[in-house]
């Protein structure tokens, strides 16, 4: 196979993103805060207009069902941090990544992160992939830029599937 690792990761990303666009084009503002179960994690708007996610120090048992709002925040948070890592910047703190709100603001934010991610990937060479992720607290040399890119694709696949399933469930009701 003649494709480089970066070419394969880009192909995989583009495939997953095309599946995500199917749902992004159909998401309605009300989809974001729809709670499909009694136990959900979502986003809460403060009086000043900012949004905060439901979080826990350790994973609860049972795990709450995330809303589209929470999943889109989560996707934007980890992706922002991954972009920071690939660009060699210190990753933002969790509280420094602001969710813009349901509907078009969240969709535009995610599409903007896609543009940033692709620009960051376009600057990389195959040689860059073996470099350690710059800001790993554990300092583990096995945590490379290449593995970060592969993880980001896997995380995107998971989040896209969850958001798509929630949208489909709400639409079918």
CSV table of N, CA and C in Angstrom, one decimal:
chain,number,residue,atom,x,y,z
A,1,UNK,N,0.8,-1.2,0.0
A,1,UNK,CA,0.0,0.0,0.0
A,1,UNK,C,0.9,1.2,0.0
A,2,UNK,N,0.6,2.2,-0.9
A,2,UNK,CA,1.5,3.3,-1.0
A,2,UNK,C,1.0,4.5,-0.2
A,3,UNK,N,-0.1,4.5,0.5
A,3,UNK,CA,-0.6,5.6,1.3
A,3,UNK,C,0.3,5.8,2.5
A,4,UNK,N,0.6,7.0,2.8
A,4,UNK,CA,1.4,7.2,4.1
A,4,UNK,C,0.3,7.2,5.2
A,5,UNK,N,0.9,7.1,6.4
A,5,UNK,CA,0.0,7.1,7.6
A,5,UNK,C,-0.9,8.4,7.6
A,6,UNK,N,-0.3,9.5,7.3
A,6,UNK,CA,-1.1,10.8,7.3
A,6,UNK,C,-2.2,10.7,6.3
A,7,UNK,N,-1.9,10.2,5.1
A,7,UNK,CA,-2.9,10.1,4.1
A,7,UNK,C,-4.0,9.2,4.5
A,8,UNK,N,-3.7,8.1,5.1
A,8,UNK,CA,-4.8,7.2,5.6
A,8,UNK,C,-5.6,7.8,6.7
A,9,UNK,N,-4.9,8.5,7.6
A,9,UNK,CA,-5.7,9.2,8.7
A,9,UNK,C,-6.6,10.3,8.1
A,10,UNK,N,-6.1,11.0,7.2
A,10,UNK,CA,-6.9,12.1,6.5
A,10,UNK,C,-8.1,11.4,5.8
A,11,UNK,N,-7.9,10.4,5.1
A,11,UNK,CA,-9.0,9.7,4.4
A,11,UNK,C,-10.0,9.2,5.4
A,12,UNK,N,-9.6,8.6,6.5
A,12,UNK,CA,-10.5,8.1,7.5
A,12,UNK,C,-11.3,9.3,8.1
A,13,UNK,N,-10.5,10.4,8.5
A,13,UNK,CA,-11.2,11.6,9.0
A,13,UNK,C,-12.2,12.1,8.1
A,14,UNK,N,-11.9,12.3,6.8
A,14,UNK,CA,-12.8,12.8,5.8
A,14,UNK,C,-14.1,11.9,5.7
A,15,UNK,N,-13.9,10.6,5.8
A,15,UNK,CA,-15.0,9.7,5.7
A,15,UNK,C,-16.0,9.9,6.9
A,16,UNK,N,-15.4,9.9,8.1
A,16,UNK,CA,-16.2,10.1,9.3
A,16,UNK,C,-16.9,11.5,9.3
A,17,UNK,N,-16.1,12.5,8.9
A,17,UNK,CA,-16.7,13.9,8.8
A,17,UNK,C,-17.9,13.9,7.8
A,18,UNK,N,-17.8,13.2,6.7
A,18,UNK,CA,-18.9,13.2,5.8
A,18,UNK,C,-20.2,12.5,6.4
A,19,UNK,N,-20.0,11.5,7.3
A,19,UNK,CA,-21.1,11.0,8.0
A,19,UNK,C,-21.6,12.0,9.0
A,20,UNK,N,-20.8,12.7,9.6
A,20,UNK,CA,-21.2,13.7,10.6
A,20,UNK,C,-22.0,14.8,9.9
A,21,UNK,N,-21.5,15.3,8.7
A,21,UNK,CA,-22.3,16.3,8.0
A,21,UNK,C,-23.7,15.9,7.8
A,22,UNK,N,-24.0,14.6,7.5
A,22,UNK,CA,-25.3,14.2,7.3
A,22,UNK,C,-26.2,14.6,8.5
A,23,UNK,N,-25.7,14.4,9.7
A,23,UNK,CA,-26.4,14.7,10.9
A,23,UNK,C,-26.4,16.2,11.2
A,24,UNK,N,-25.2,16.9,11.0
A,24,UNK,CA,-25.1,18.3,11.3
A,24,UNK,C,-26.1,19.1,10.5
A,25,UNK,N,-26.3,18.7,9.2
A,25,UNK,CA,-27.3,19.4,8.3
A,25,UNK,C,-28.7,19.2,8.8
A,26,UNK,N,-29.0,18.2,9.6
A,26,UNK,CA,-30.4,17.9,10.1
A,26,UNK,C,-30.6,18.2,11.5
A,27,UNK,N,-29.6,18.6,12.3
A,27,UNK,CA,-29.8,18.9,13.7
A,27,UNK,C,-30.6,20.2,13.8
A,28,UNK,N,-31.5,20.1,14.8
A,28,UNK,CA,-32.3,21.3,15.1
A,28,UNK,C,-31.9,21.7,16.5
A,29,UNK,N,-32.1,23.0,16.8
A,29,UNK,CA,-31.7,23.5,18.2
A,29,UNK,C,-32.3,22.6,19.3
A,30,UNK,N,-33.5,22.2,19.2
A,30,UNK,CA,-34.1,21.4,20.2
A,30,UNK,C,-33.5,20.0,20.4
A,31,UNK,N,-32.8,19.5,19.4
A,31,UNK,CA,-32.1,18.2,19.5
A,31,UNK,C,-31.0,18.3,20.5
A,32,UNK,N,-30.4,19.4,20.7
A,32,UNK,CA,-29.2,19.5,21.6
A,32,UNK,C,-29.6,19.3,23.0
A,33,UNK,N,-30.7,19.7,23.5
A,33,UNK,CA,-31.0,19.6,24.9
A,33,UNK,C,-32.0,18.5,25.2
A,34,UNK,N,-32.4,17.7,24.2
A,34,UNK,CA,-33.3,16.6,24.4
A,34,UNK,C,-32.7,15.6,25.3
A,35,UNK,N,-33.4,15.2,26.3
A,35,UNK,CA,-32.9,14.2,27.2
A,35,UNK,C,-33.7,12.8,27.0
A,36,UNK,N,-33.0,11.8,26.5
A,36,UNK,CA,-33.6,10.6,26.2
A,36,UNK,C,-33.8,9.6,27.4
A,37,UNK,N,-33.3,10.0,28.5
A,37,UNK,CA,-33.4,9.1,29.7
A,37,UNK,C,-33.5,10.0,30.9
A,38,UNK,N,-33.9,9.4,32.0
A,38,UNK,CA,-34.0,10.2,33.3
A,38,UNK,C,-32.6,10.6,33.8
A,39,UNK,N,-31.6,9.8,33.6
A,39,UNK,CA,-30.2,10.1,34.0
A,39,UNK,C,-29.4,10.6,32.8
A,40,UNK,N,-29.2,11.9,32.7
A,40,UNK,CA,-28.5,12.5,31.5
A,40,UNK,C,-27.5,13.5,32.0
A,41,UNK,N,-26.5,13.6,31.1
A,41,UNK,CA,-25.5,14.7,31.3
A,41,UNK,C,-25.8,15.7,30.2
A,42,UNK,N,-25.9,17.0,30.5
A,42,UNK,CA,-26.2,18.0,29.5
A,42,UNK,C,-25.4,19.3,29.8
A,43,UNK,N,-25.8,20.3,29.2
A,43,UNK,CA,-25.1,21.6,29.4
A,43,UNK,C,-26.1,22.5,30.0
A,44,UNK,N,-25.6,23.4,30.9
A,44,UNK,CA,-26.5,24.3,31.7
A,44,UNK,C,-26.1,25.7,31.4
A,45,UNK,N,-27.1,26.6,31.1
A,45,UNK,CA,-26.7,28.0,30.8
A,45,UNK,C,-26.8,28.8,32.1
A,46,UNK,N,-25.8,29.6,32.4
A,46,UNK,CA,-25.8,30.5,33.5
A,46,UNK,C,-26.5,31.8,33.1
A,47,UNK,N,-26.7,32.6,34.1
A,47,UNK,CA,-27.4,33.9,33.9
A,47,UNK,C,-26.6,34.8,33.0
A,48,UNK,N,-25.2,34.6,33.0
A,48,UNK,CA,-24.4,35.5,32.1
A,48,UNK,C,-24.3,34.9,30.7
A,49,UNK,N,-25.0,33.8,30.4
A,49,UNK,CA,-25.1,33.3,29.0
A,49,UNK,C,-24.1,32.2,28.8
A,50,UNK,N,-23.1,32.0,29.7
A,50,UNK,CA,-22.1,30.9,29.5
A,50,UNK,C,-22.8,29.5,29.8
A,51,UNK,N,-22.1,28.5,29.2
A,51,UNK,CA,-22.7,27.2,29.4
A,51,UNK,C,-21.6,26.3,30.2
A,52,UNK,N,-22.1,25.5,31.0
A,52,UNK,CA,-21.3,24.6,31.8
A,52,UNK,C,-21.8,23.1,31.6
A,53,UNK,N,-20.8,22.2,31.5
A,53,UNK,CA,-21.2,20.8,31.4
A,53,UNK,C,-21.4,20.1,32.7
A,54,UNK,N,-22.3,19.1,32.7
A,54,UNK,CA,-22.3,18.2,33.8
A,54,UNK,C,-21.0,17.4,33.8
A,55,UNK,N,-20.3,17.2,35.0
A,55,UNK,CA,-19.1,16.5,35.1
A,55,UNK,C,-19.0,15.8,36.4
A,56,UNK,N,-18.1,14.9,36.5
A,56,UNK,CA,-17.9,14.2,37.8
A,56,UNK,C,-16.4,13.9,37.8
A,57,UNK,N,-15.8,13.8,39.1
A,57,UNK,CA,-14.4,13.5,39.2
A,57,UNK,C,-14.1,12.1,38.8
A,58,UNK,N,-15.0,11.2,39.0
A,58,UNK,CA,-14.8,9.8,38.5
A,58,UNK,C,-16.1,9.4,37.8
A,59,UNK,N,-15.9,8.4,36.9
A,59,UNK,CA,-17.1,8.1,36.0
A,59,UNK,C,-18.2,7.5,36.9
A,60,UNK,N,-19.4,8.0,36.8
A,60,UNK,CA,-20.5,7.5,37.6
A,60,UNK,C,-21.0,6.1,37.2
A,61,UNK,N,-21.6,5.4,38.1
A,61,UNK,CA,-22.2,4.1,37.8
A,61,UNK,C,-23.6,4.1,38.3
A,62,UNK,N,-24.6,4.1,37.4
A,62,UNK,CA,-24.5,4.0,35.9
A,62,UNK,C,-24.0,5.3,35.3
A,63,UNK,N,-23.5,5.1,34.1
A,63,UNK,CA,-23.0,6.3,33.3
A,63,UNK,C,-24.2,7.0,32.8
A,64,UNK,N,-24.3,8.3,33.0
A,64,UNK,CA,-25.5,9.1,32.4
A,64,UNK,C,-25.4,9.1,30.9
A,65,UNK,N,-26.6,9.2,30.3
A,65,UNK,CA,-26.7,9.3,28.9
A,65,UNK,C,-26.4,10.8,28.5
A,66,UNK,N,-25.4,11.0,27.7
A,66,UNK,CA,-25.1,12.4,27.3
A,66,UNK,C,-26.1,12.9,26.3
A,67,UNK,N,-26.4,14.2,26.3
A,67,UNK,CA,-27.3,14.8,25.3
A,67,UNK,C,-26.4,15.3,24.1
A,68,UNK,N,-27.0,15.7,23.1
A,68,UNK,CA,-26.3,16.2,21.9
A,68,UNK,C,-25.5,17.4,22.4
A,69,UNK,N,-26.0,18.2,23.2
A,69,UNK,CA,-25.3,19.4,23.7
A,69,UNK,C,-24.0,19.0,24.4
A,70,UNK,N,-24.2,18.0,25.4
A,70,UNK,CA,-23.0,17.6,26.1
A,70,UNK,C,-21.9,17.0,25.2
A,71,UNK,N,-22.4,16.1,24.2
A,71,UNK,CA,-21.5,15.5,23.3
A,71,UNK,C,-20.8,16.5,22.4
A,72,UNK,N,-21.5,17.5,22.0
A,72,UNK,CA,-20.9,18.5,21.1
A,72,UNK,C,-19.9,19.3,21.9
A,73,UNK,N,-20.2,19.6,23.2
A,73,UNK,CA,-19.2,20.3,24.0
A,73,UNK,C,-18.0,19.4,24.2
A,74,UNK,N,-18.2,18.1,24.5
A,74,UNK,CA,-17.1,17.2,24.8
A,74,UNK,C,-16.2,17.0,23.5
A,75,UNK,N,-16.8,16.9,22.4
A,75,UNK,CA,-16.1,16.8,21.1
A,75,UNK,C,-15.3,18.1,20.9
A,76,UNK,N,-15.9,19.2,21.1
A,76,UNK,CA,-15.1,20.5,21.0
A,76,UNK,C,-14.0,20.7,22.0
A,77,UNK,N,-14.2,20.2,23.2
A,77,UNK,CA,-13.2,20.3,24.2
A,77,UNK,C,-12.0,19.5,23.9
A,78,UNK,N,-12.2,18.1,23.7
A,78,UNK,CA,-11.0,17.3,23.4
A,78,UNK,C,-10.3,17.7,22.1
A,79,UNK,N,-11.1,18.1,21.1
A,79,UNK,CA,-10.5,18.5,19.8
A,79,UNK,C,-9.7,19.7,19.9
A,80,UNK,N,-10.2,20.7,20.7
A,80,UNK,CA,-9.4,21.9,21.0
A,80,UNK,C,-8.1,21.6,21.6
A,81,UNK,N,-8.1,20.7,22.6
A,81,UNK,CA,-6.8,20.3,23.3
A,81,UNK,C,-5.9,19.5,22.3
A,82,UNK,N,-6.5,18.6,21.4
A,82,UNK,CA,-5.7,17.9,20.5
A,82,UNK,C,-5.1,18.9,19.5
A,83,UNK,N,-5.8,19.9,19.0
A,83,UNK,CA,-5.2,20.9,18.1
A,83,UNK,C,-4.0,21.6,18.8
A,84,UNK,N,-4.2,21.9,20.1
A,84,UNK,CA,-3.1,22.6,20.8
A,84,UNK,C,-1.9,21.7,20.8
A,85,UNK,N,-2.1,20.4,21.1
A,85,UNK,CA,-1.0,19.4,21.2
A,85,UNK,C,-0.3,19.3,19.8
A,86,UNK,N,-1.0,19.2,18.7
A,86,UNK,CA,-0.4,19.0,17.4
A,86,UNK,C,0.3,20.3,17.0
A,87,UNK,N,-0.1,21.4,17.4
A,87,UNK,CA,0.5,22.7,17.1
A,87,UNK,C,1.6,23.0,18.1
A,88,UNK,N,1.9,22.2,19.1
A,88,UNK,CA,3.0,22.4,20.1
A,88,UNK,C,2.6,23.5,21.1
A,89,UNK,N,1.3,23.7,21.3
A,89,UNK,CA,0.9,24.7,22.3
A,89,UNK,C,0.5,24.0,23.6
A,90,UNK,N,0.6,24.6,24.7
A,90,UNK,CA,0.1,24.1,25.9
A,90,UNK,C,-1.4,23.9,25.8
A,91,UNK,N,-1.9,22.7,26.2
A,91,UNK,CA,-3.4,22.5,26.0
A,91,UNK,C,-4.2,23.4,27.0
A,92,UNK,N,-5.3,23.8,26.5
A,92,UNK,CA,-6.2,24.6,27.3
A,92,UNK,C,-6.8,23.8,28.4
A,93,UNK,N,-7.1,24.5,29.5
A,93,UNK,CA,-7.8,23.8,30.6
A,93,UNK,C,-9.3,23.6,30.2
A,94,UNK,N,-9.9,22.6,30.8
A,94,UNK,CA,-11.2,22.2,30.5
A,94,UNK,C,-12.2,23.4,30.5
A,95,UNK,N,-12.0,24.3,31.5
A,95,UNK,CA,-12.9,25.4,31.7
A,95,UNK,C,-12.6,26.6,30.7
A,96,UNK,N,-11.5,26.5,30.0
A,96,UNK,CA,-11.2,27.5,29.0
A,96,UNK,C,-11.8,27.2,27.6
A,97,UNK,N,-12.5,26.1,27.5
A,97,UNK,CA,-13.1,25.8,26.2
A,97,UNK,C,-14.6,26.0,26.4
A,98,UNK,N,-15.1,27.1,25.8
A,98,UNK,CA,-16.5,27.5,25.9
A,98,UNK,C,-17.4,26.9,24.8
A,99,UNK,N,-18.4,26.3,25.3
A,99,UNK,CA,-19.4,25.8,24.3
A,99,UNK,C,-20.3,27.0,23.9
A,100,UNK,N,-20.6,27.2,22.6
A,100,UNK,CA,-21.3,28.4,22.2
A,100,UNK,C,-22.8,28.3,22.3
A,101,UNK,N,-23.3,27.2,22.5
A,101,UNK,CA,-24.8,27.1,22.6
A,101,UNK,C,-25.4,26.2,21.6
A,102,UNK,N,-26.7,25.8,21.7
A,102,UNK,CA,-27.3,24.9,20.8
A,102,UNK,C,-27.6,25.4,19.4
A,103,UNK,N,-27.7,24.5,18.5
A,103,UNK,CA,-28.1,24.9,17.2
A,103,UNK,C,-26.9,25.3,16.3
A,104,UNK,N,-27.1,26.3,15.5
A,104,UNK,CA,-26.1,26.8,14.6
A,104,UNK,C,-24.8,27.2,15.3
A,105,UNK,N,-24.8,27.9,16.5
A,105,UNK,CA,-23.6,28.2,17.1
A,105,UNK,C,-22.7,27.0,17.4
A,106,UNK,N,-23.2,25.9,17.9
A,106,UNK,CA,-22.4,24.7,18.1
A,106,UNK,C,-22.0,24.1,16.8
A,107,UNK,N,-22.8,24.1,15.8
A,107,UNK,CA,-22.5,23.5,14.5
A,107,UNK,C,-21.3,24.3,13.9
A,108,UNK,N,-21.5,25.6,13.9
A,108,UNK,CA,-20.4,26.4,13.3
A,108,UNK,C,-19.1,26.2,14.0
A,109,UNK,N,-19.2,26.1,15.4
A,109,UNK,CA,-18.0,25.9,16.2
A,109,UNK,C,-17.3,24.6,15.8
A,110,UNK,N,-18.0,23.5,15.7
A,110,UNK,CA,-17.5,22.2,15.3
A,110,UNK,C,-16.9,22.3,13.9
A,111,UNK,N,-17.5,22.9,13.0
A,111,UNK,CA,-17.0,23.0,11.6
A,111,UNK,C,-15.7,23.9,11.6
A,112,UNK,N,-15.7,24.9,12.5
A,112,UNK,CA,-14.4,25.7,12.6
A,112,UNK,C,-13.3,24.9,13.2
A,113,UNK,N,-13.6,24.0,14.1
A,113,UNK,CA,-12.6,23.1,14.7
A,113,UNK,C,-12.0,22.2,13.6
A,114,UNK,N,-12.9,21.7,12.8
A,114,UNK,CA,-12.5,20.8,11.6
A,114,UNK,C,-11.5,21.6,10.8
A,115,UNK,N,-11.8,22.8,10.4
A,115,UNK,CA,-10.9,23.6,9.6
A,115,UNK,C,-9.5,23.7,10.3
A,116,UNK,N,-9.5,24.0,11.6
A,116,UNK,CA,-8.3,24.2,12.4
A,116,UNK,C,-7.5,22.9,12.4
A,117,UNK,N,-8.2,21.8,12.6
A,117,UNK,CA,-7.6,20.4,12.7
A,117,UNK,C,-6.9,20.1,11.4
A,118,UNK,N,-7.6,20.3,10.3
A,118,UNK,CA,-7.0,20.0,9.0
A,118,UNK,C,-5.8,20.9,8.7
A,119,UNK,N,-5.9,22.1,9.1
A,119,UNK,CA,-4.7,23.0,8.9
A,119,UNK,C,-3.5,22.5,9.7
A,120,UNK,N,-3.8,22.1,10.9
A,120,UNK,CA,-2.7,21.6,11.8
A,120,UNK,C,-2.1,20.3,11.2
A,121,UNK,N,-3.0,19.4,10.7
A,121,UNK,CA,-2.5,18.2,10.1
A,121,UNK,C,-1.7,18.4,8.8
A,122,UNK,N,-2.1,19.4,8.0
A,122,UNK,CA,-1.5,19.7,6.7
A,122,UNK,C,0.0,20.2,7.0
A,123,UNK,N,0.3,20.7,8.1
A,123,UNK,CA,1.6,21.2,8.4
A,123,UNK,C,2.6,20.0,8.8
A,124,UNK,N,2.0,18.9,9.1
A,124,UNK,CA,2.8,17.8,9.6
A,124,UNK,C,3.5,17.0,8.5
A,125,UNK,N,4.6,16.4,8.8
A,125,UNK,CA,5.3,15.5,7.9
A,125,UNK,C,5.2,14.1,8.6
A,126,UNK,N,5.5,13.1,7.8
A,126,UNK,CA,5.5,11.7,8.4
A,126,UNK,C,6.6,11.6,9.5
A,127,UNK,N,7.6,12.4,9.4
A,127,UNK,CA,8.7,12.4,10.4
A,127,UNK,C,8.1,13.0,11.8
A,128,UNK,N,7.2,13.9,11.7
A,128,UNK,CA,6.6,14.5,12.9
A,128,UNK,C,5.8,13.5,13.7
A,129,UNK,N,5.3,12.5,13.1
A,129,UNK,CA,4.4,11.6,13.7
A,129,UNK,C,5.1,10.8,14.9
A,130,UNK,N,6.4,10.6,14.8
A,130,UNK,CA,7.1,9.8,15.9
A,130,UNK,C,7.4,10.7,17.1
A,131,UNK,N,7.2,12.0,16.9
A,131,UNK,CA,7.6,12.9,18.1
A,131,UNK,C,6.6,12.7,19.2
A,132,UNK,N,7.1,12.8,20.4
A,132,UNK,CA,6.2,12.7,21.6
A,132,UNK,C,5.3,13.9,21.6
A,133,UNK,N,4.1,13.6,22.1
A,133,UNK,CA,3.1,14.7,22.3
A,133,UNK,C,3.7,15.7,23.3
A,134,UNK,N,3.8,17.0,23.0
A,134,UNK,CA,4.6,17.9,23.7
A,134,UNK,C,4.2,18.1,25.2
A,135,UNK,N,3.0,18.0,25.5
A,135,UNK,CA,2.5,18.3,26.9
A,135,UNK,C,1.9,17.2,27.6
A,136,UNK,N,2.5,16.0,27.6
A,136,UNK,CA,2.0,14.9,28.3
A,136,UNK,C,2.5,14.9,29.7
A,137,UNK,N,1.6,15.0,30.7
A,137,UNK,CA,2.1,15.1,32.1
A,137,UNK,C,2.9,13.8,32.5
A,138,UNK,N,2.6,12.7,31.9
A,138,UNK,CA,3.3,11.5,32.3
A,138,UNK,C,4.7,11.4,31.6
A,139,UNK,N,4.9,12.2,30.5
A,139,UNK,CA,6.1,12.2,29.8
A,139,UNK,C,6.4,10.9,29.1
A,140,UNK,N,5.3,10.2,28.7
A,140,UNK,CA,5.4,8.9,28.1
A,140,UNK,C,5.8,9.0,26.6
A,141,UNK,N,7.0,8.6,26.2
A,141,UNK,CA,7.5,8.8,24.8
A,141,UNK,C,6.7,8.0,23.8
A,142,UNK,N,5.9,7.0,24.3
A,142,UNK,CA,5.0,6.2,23.4
A,142,UNK,C,3.8,7.0,23.0
A,143,UNK,N,3.5,8.1,23.7
A,143,UNK,CA,2.4,9.0,23.3
A,143,UNK,C,2.9,9.9,22.2
A,144,UNK,N,2.8,9.5,21.0
A,144,UNK,CA,3.3,10.3,19.9
A,144,UNK,C,2.2,11.1,19.2
A,145,UNK,N,2.6,12.0,18.4
A,145,UNK,CA,1.7,12.8,17.5
A,145,UNK,C,0.8,11.8,16.7
A,146,UNK,N,1.5,10.8,16.1
A,146,UNK,CA,0.8,9.8,15.3
A,146,UNK,C,-0.3,9.1,16.0
A,147,UNK,N,-0.1,8.7,17.3
A,147,UNK,CA,-1.1,8.1,18.1
A,147,UNK,C,-2.2,9.0,18.5
A,148,UNK,N,-1.8,10.3,18.7
A,148,UNK,CA,-2.8,11.3,19.0
A,148,UNK,C,-3.8,11.5,17.8
A,149,UNK,N,-3.3,11.5,16.6
A,149,UNK,CA,-4.1,11.6,15.4
A,149,UNK,C,-5.0,10.4,15.3
A,150,UNK,N,-4.5,9.2,15.5
A,150,UNK,CA,-5.3,8.0,15.4
A,150,UNK,C,-6.4,8.0,16.5
A,151,UNK,N,-6.0,8.4,17.7
A,151,UNK,CA,-7.0,8.5,18.8
A,151,UNK,C,-8.1,9.6,18.4
A,152,UNK,N,-7.7,10.7,17.9
A,152,UNK,CA,-8.7,11.7,17.5
A,152,UNK,C,-9.7,11.2,16.5
A,153,UNK,N,-9.3,10.4,15.6
A,153,UNK,CA,-10.2,9.8,14.6
A,153,UNK,C,-11.2,8.9,15.3
A,154,UNK,N,-10.6,8.1,16.2
A,154,UNK,CA,-11.5,7.1,16.9
A,154,UNK,C,-12.5,7.9,17.8
A,155,UNK,N,-12.1,8.9,18.5
A,155,UNK,CA,-12.9,9.7,19.3
A,155,UNK,C,-14.0,10.4,18.5
A,156,UNK,N,-13.6,10.9,17.4
A,156,UNK,CA,-14.6,11.5,16.5
A,156,UNK,C,-15.6,10.5,16.0
A,157,UNK,N,-15.2,9.3,15.6
A,157,UNK,CA,-16.1,8.3,15.2
A,157,UNK,C,-17.2,8.0,16.3
A,158,UNK,N,-16.7,7.9,17.5
A,158,UNK,CA,-17.6,7.6,18.6
A,158,UNK,C,-18.6,8.7,18.9
A,159,UNK,N,-18.1,9.9,18.9
A,159,UNK,CA,-19.0,11.1,19.1
A,159,UNK,C,-20.0,11.3,18.0
A,160,UNK,N,-19.5,11.1,16.8
A,160,UNK,CA,-20.4,11.2,15.6
A,160,UNK,C,-21.6,10.1,15.7
A,161,UNK,N,-21.2,8.9,16.0
A,161,UNK,CA,-22.2,7.8,16.2
A,161,UNK,C,-23.2,8.2,17.3
A,162,UNK,N,-22.7,8.7,18.4
A,162,UNK,CA,-23.6,9.0,19.5
A,162,UNK,C,-24.5,10.1,19.2
A,163,UNK,N,-24.0,11.2,18.6
A,163,UNK,CA,-24.8,12.3,18.2
A,163,UNK,C,-25.8,11.9,17.1
A,164,UNK,N,-25.4,11.1,16.2
A,164,UNK,CA,-26.3,10.7,15.1
A,164,UNK,C,-27.4,9.8,15.7
A,165,UNK,N,-27.1,8.9,16.6
A,165,UNK,CA,-28.1,8.0,17.2
A,165,UNK,C,-29.1,8.8,18.0
A,166,UNK,N,-28.6,9.8,18.8
A,166,UNK,CA,-29.6,10.6,19.5
A,166,UNK,C,-30.5,11.4,18.6
A,167,UNK,N,-30.0,12.0,17.5
A,167,UNK,CA,-30.8,12.7,16.6
A,167,UNK,C,-31.8,11.8,16.0
A,168,UNK,N,-31.4,10.6,15.6
A,168,UNK,CA,-32.4,9.7,15.0
A,168,UNK,C,-33.5,9.3,15.9
A,169,UNK,N,-33.1,9.0,17.2
A,169,UNK,CA,-34.1,8.6,18.2
A,169,UNK,C,-35.1,9.7,18.4
A,170,UNK,N,-34.6,11.0,18.5
A,170,UNK,CA,-35.6,12.1,18.7
A,170,UNK,C,-36.5,12.3,17.5
A,171,UNK,N,-35.9,12.2,16.3
A,171,UNK,CA,-36.7,12.3,15.1
A,171,UNK,C,-37.7,11.2,15.0
A,172,UNK,N,-37.4,10.0,15.5
A,172,UNK,CA,-38.4,8.9,15.3
A,172,UNK,C,-39.5,9.0,16.3
A,173,UNK,N,-39.4,9.9,17.3
A,173,UNK,CA,-40.5,9.9,18.4
A,173,UNK,C,-41.7,10.7,17.8
